CSV table of C-alpha atoms in Angstrom, one decimal:
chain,number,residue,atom,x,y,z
A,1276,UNK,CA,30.6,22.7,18.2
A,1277,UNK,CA,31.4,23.7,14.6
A,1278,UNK,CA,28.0,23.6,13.9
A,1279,UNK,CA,26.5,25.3,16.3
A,1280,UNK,CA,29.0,27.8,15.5
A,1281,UNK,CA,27.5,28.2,11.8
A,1282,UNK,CA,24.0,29.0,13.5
A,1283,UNK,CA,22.8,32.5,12.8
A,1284,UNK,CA,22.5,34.4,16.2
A,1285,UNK,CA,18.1,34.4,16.0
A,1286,UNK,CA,18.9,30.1,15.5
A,1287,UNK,CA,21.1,30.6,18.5
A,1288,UNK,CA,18.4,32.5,21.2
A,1289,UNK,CA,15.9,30.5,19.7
A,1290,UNK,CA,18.1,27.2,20.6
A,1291,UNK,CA,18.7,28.8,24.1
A,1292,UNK,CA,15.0,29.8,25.1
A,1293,UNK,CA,14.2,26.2,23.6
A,1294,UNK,CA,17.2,24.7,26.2
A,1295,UNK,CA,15.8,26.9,29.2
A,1296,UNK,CA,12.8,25.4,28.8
A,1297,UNK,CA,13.0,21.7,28.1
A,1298,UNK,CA,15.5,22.6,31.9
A,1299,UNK,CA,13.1,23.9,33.9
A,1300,UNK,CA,9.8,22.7,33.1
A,1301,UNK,CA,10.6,19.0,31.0
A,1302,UNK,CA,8.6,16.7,33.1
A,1303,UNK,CA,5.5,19.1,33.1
A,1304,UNK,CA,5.9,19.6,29.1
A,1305,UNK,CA,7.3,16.1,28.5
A,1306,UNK,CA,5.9,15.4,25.2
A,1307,UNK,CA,6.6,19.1,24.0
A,1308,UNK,CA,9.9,18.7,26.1
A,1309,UNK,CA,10.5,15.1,24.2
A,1310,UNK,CA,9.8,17.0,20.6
A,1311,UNK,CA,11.9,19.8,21.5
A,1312,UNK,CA,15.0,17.6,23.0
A,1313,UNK,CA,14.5,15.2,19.7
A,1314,UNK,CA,14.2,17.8,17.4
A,1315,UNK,CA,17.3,19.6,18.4
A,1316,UNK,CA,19.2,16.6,18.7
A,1317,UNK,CA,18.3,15.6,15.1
A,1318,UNK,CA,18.7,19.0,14.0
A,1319,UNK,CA,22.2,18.7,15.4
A,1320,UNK,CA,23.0,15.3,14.0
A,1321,UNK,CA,21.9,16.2,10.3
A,1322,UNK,CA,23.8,19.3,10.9
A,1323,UNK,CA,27.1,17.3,11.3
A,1324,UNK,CA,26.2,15.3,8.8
A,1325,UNK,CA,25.4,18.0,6.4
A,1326,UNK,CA,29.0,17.6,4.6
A,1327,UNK,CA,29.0,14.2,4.5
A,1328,UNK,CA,25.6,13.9,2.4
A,1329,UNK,CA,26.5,16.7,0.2
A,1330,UNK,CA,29.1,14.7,-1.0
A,1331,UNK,CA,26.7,12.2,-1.6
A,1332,UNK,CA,24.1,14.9,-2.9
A,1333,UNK,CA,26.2,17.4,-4.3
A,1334,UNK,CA,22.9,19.8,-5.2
A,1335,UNK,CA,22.0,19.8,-2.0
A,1336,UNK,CA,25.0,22.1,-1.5
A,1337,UNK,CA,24.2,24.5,-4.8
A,1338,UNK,CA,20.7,25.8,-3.0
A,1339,UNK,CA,20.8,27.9,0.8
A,1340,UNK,CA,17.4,26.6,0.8
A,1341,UNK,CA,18.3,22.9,0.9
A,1342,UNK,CA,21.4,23.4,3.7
A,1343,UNK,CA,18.1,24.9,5.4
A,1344,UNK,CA,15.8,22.3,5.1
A,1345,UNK,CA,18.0,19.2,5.4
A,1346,UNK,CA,18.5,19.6,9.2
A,1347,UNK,CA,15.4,20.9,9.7
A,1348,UNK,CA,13.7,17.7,8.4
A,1349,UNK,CA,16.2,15.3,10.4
A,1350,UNK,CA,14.7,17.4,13.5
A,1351,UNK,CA,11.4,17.0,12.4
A,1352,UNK,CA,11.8,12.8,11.8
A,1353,UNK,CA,13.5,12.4,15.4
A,1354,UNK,CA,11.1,14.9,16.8
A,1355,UNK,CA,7.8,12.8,15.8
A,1356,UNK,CA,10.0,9.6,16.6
A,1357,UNK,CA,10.7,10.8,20.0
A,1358,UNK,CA,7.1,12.1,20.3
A,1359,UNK,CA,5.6,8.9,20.3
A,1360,UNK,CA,7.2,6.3,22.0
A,1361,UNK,CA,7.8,7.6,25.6
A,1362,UNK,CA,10.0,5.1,27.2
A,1363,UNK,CA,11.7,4.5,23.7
A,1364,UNK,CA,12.2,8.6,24.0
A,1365,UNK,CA,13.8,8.5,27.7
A,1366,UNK,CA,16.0,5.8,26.8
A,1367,UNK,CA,17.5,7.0,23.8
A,1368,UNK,CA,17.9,10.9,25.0
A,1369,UNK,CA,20.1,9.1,27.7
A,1370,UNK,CA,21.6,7.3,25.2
A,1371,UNK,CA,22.4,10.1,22.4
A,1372,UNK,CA,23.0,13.0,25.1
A,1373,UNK,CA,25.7,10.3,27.1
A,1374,UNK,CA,27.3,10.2,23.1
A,1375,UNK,CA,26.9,13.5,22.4
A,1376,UNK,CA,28.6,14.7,25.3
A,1377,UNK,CA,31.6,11.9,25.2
A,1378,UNK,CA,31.9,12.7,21.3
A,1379,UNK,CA,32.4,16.7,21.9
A,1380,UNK,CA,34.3,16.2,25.0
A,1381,UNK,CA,36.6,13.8,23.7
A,1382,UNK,CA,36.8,13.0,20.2
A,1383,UNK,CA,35.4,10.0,17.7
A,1384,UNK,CA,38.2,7.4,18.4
A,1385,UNK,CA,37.0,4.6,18.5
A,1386,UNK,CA,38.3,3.7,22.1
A,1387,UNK,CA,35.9,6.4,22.7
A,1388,UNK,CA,32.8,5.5,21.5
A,1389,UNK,CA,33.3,2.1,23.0
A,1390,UNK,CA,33.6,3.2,26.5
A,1391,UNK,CA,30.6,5.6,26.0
A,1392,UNK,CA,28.8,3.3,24.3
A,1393,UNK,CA,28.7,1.8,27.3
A,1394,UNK,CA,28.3,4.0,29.9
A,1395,UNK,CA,24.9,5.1,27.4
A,1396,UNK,CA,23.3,1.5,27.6
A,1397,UNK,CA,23.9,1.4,31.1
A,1398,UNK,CA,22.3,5.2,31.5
A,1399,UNK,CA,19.4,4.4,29.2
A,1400,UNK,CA,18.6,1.0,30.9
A,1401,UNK,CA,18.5,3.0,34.3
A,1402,UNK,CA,16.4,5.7,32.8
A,1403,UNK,CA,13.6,3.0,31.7
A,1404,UNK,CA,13.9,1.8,35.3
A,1405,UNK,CA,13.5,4.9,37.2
A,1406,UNK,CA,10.8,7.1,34.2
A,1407,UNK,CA,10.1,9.9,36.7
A,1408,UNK,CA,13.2,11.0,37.8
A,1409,UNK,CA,15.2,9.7,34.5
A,1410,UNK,CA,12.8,11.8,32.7
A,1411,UNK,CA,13.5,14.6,34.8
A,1412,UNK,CA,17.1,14.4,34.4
A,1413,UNK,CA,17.1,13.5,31.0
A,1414,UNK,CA,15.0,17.0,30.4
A,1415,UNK,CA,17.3,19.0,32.8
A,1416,UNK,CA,20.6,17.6,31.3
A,1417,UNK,CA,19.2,18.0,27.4
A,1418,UNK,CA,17.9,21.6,28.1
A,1419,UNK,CA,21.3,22.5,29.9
A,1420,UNK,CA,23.2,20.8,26.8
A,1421,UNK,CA,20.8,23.2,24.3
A,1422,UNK,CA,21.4,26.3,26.8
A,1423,UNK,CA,25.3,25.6,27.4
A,1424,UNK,CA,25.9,25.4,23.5
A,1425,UNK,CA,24.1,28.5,22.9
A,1426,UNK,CA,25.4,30.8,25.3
A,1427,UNK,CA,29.2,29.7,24.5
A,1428,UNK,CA,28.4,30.2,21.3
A,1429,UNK,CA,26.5,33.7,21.9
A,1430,UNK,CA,29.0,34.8,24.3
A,1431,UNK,CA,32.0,34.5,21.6
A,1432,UNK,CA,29.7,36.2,18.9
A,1433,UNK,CA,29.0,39.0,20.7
A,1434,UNK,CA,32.5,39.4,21.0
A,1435,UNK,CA,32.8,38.4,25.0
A,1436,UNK,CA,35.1,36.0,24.5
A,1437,UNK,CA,36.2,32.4,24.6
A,1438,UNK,CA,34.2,30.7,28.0
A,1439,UNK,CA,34.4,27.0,26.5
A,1440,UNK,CA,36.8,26.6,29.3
A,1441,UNK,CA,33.1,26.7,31.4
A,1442,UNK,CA,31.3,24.3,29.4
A,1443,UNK,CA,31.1,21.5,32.3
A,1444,UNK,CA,30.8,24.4,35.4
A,1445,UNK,CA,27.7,25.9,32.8
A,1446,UNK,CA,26.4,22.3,31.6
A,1447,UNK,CA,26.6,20.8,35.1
A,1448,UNK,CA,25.2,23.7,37.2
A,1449,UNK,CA,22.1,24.0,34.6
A,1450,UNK,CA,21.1,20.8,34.9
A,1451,UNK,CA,21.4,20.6,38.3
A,1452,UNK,CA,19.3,23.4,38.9
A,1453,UNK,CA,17.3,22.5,36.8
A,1454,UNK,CA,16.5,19.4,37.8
A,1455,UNK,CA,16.0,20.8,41.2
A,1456,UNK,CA,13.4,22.6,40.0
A,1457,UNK,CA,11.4,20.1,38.4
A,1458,UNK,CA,11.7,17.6,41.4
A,1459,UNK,CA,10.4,20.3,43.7
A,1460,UNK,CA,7.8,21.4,41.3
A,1461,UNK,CA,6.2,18.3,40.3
A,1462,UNK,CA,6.3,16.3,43.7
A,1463,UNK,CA,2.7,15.6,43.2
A,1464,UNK,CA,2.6,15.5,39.4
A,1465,UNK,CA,2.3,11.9,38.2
C-alpha cells in the first residue's frame, strides 16, 4: 500500500479506469486485459522493489526520471510476458494476485508465504483447468484489486478519509460484480 500511496493522483485515476476495465470487460479484452493486469502488477512489484535496487543502483535514486522509468519498464517486461503466453498468463495472475493479496493482507512471514504459496498453485492449477471462467475471474478479481487500491488511496487524498477498513467489502463486491457481468455478457463468446 505504501506504494500506491506515492502515486500522483492522474497515476491513481489512470490505475482506476485501468482496474474498471480489466473488471468488467476482461474476457472480451483478454489480451489487452492480460497486458493491462501484467503491466500493473509489474509496475507494482518494481515499485516495491524500487528501494531495494537503489541500494544496489544508487544513481538510479539521484534522477526523478529513473524512479519513473524503472517501474515502468518492469510493467512493460511482465506486460509483453503475460501478453503472449495465455495459459502461462491465467495461471500466474492466479498465482501473483493469491500472493499479492496474502502479502498486503498479512505480512511477509514466512509462515505466510508458505500457506499462500499454496493456496496460489492450487488457484493457478484450477485456473489452467477451467480457462473460461478462471479467466473471467482472474480479470474481475485483478481489475477489482487495481480499482480497490485506487479508490482507498483516492479517497484518503482527497481528504475523505481512512476506508482501508473496506478493502475486502470493496475488493470482494467488485469482483463479484464484475465477474457477473462478464459471465452474462459473454455466454456465447468463445
Amino acid at each position: 500500500m505504501d506504494f500506491v500511496n506515492s502515486l500522483q493522483t492522474w497515476e491513481l485515476w489512470l490505475m482506476l479506469l485501468a482496474g474498471v476495465t480489466v473488471m468488467f470487460c476482461g474476457y472480451r479484452i483478454k489480451k489487452i486485459a492480460f497486458f493491462i493486469i501484467w503491466f500493473l502488477l509489474g509496475y507494482n512489484l518494481v515499485g516495491f522493489l524500487l528501494p531495494e535496487i537503489i541500494k544496489l543502483v544508487p544513481q538510479i535514486g539521484e534522477m526523478e526520471i529513473w524512479r519513473i522509468l524503472v517501474p515502468v519498464a518492469g510493467g512493460l517486461l511482465l506486460a509483453l510476458l503475460g501478453f503472449s503466453i495465455e495459459k502461462v498468463c491465467v495461471s500466474g495472475v492466479c498465482f501473483v494476485l493469491t500472493m499479492l493479496i496474502a502479502v498486503q493482507q498479512f505480512g511477509t512471514e514466512i509462515q505466510v508465504l508458505a500457506i499462500s504459496g499454496v493456496i496460489a498453485v492450487i488457484v493457478a492449477g484450477a485456473a489452467v483447468m477451467l480457462m473460461k471462467p478462471a479467466t473471467i475471474v482472474a480479470t474481475a478479481v485483478a481489475g477489482s484489486y487495481a480499482m480497490t487500491m485506487a479508490v482507498i488511496t483516492l479517497v484518503s487524498k482527497m481528504g475523505g478519509g481512512d476506508i482501508t477498513g473496506s478493502y475486502w467489502a470493496i475488493l470482494l463486491l467488485g469482483a463479484g460484480v464484475g465477474a457477473l457481468v462478464q459471465f452474462l455478457t459473454t455466454k456465447r463468446v468463445s
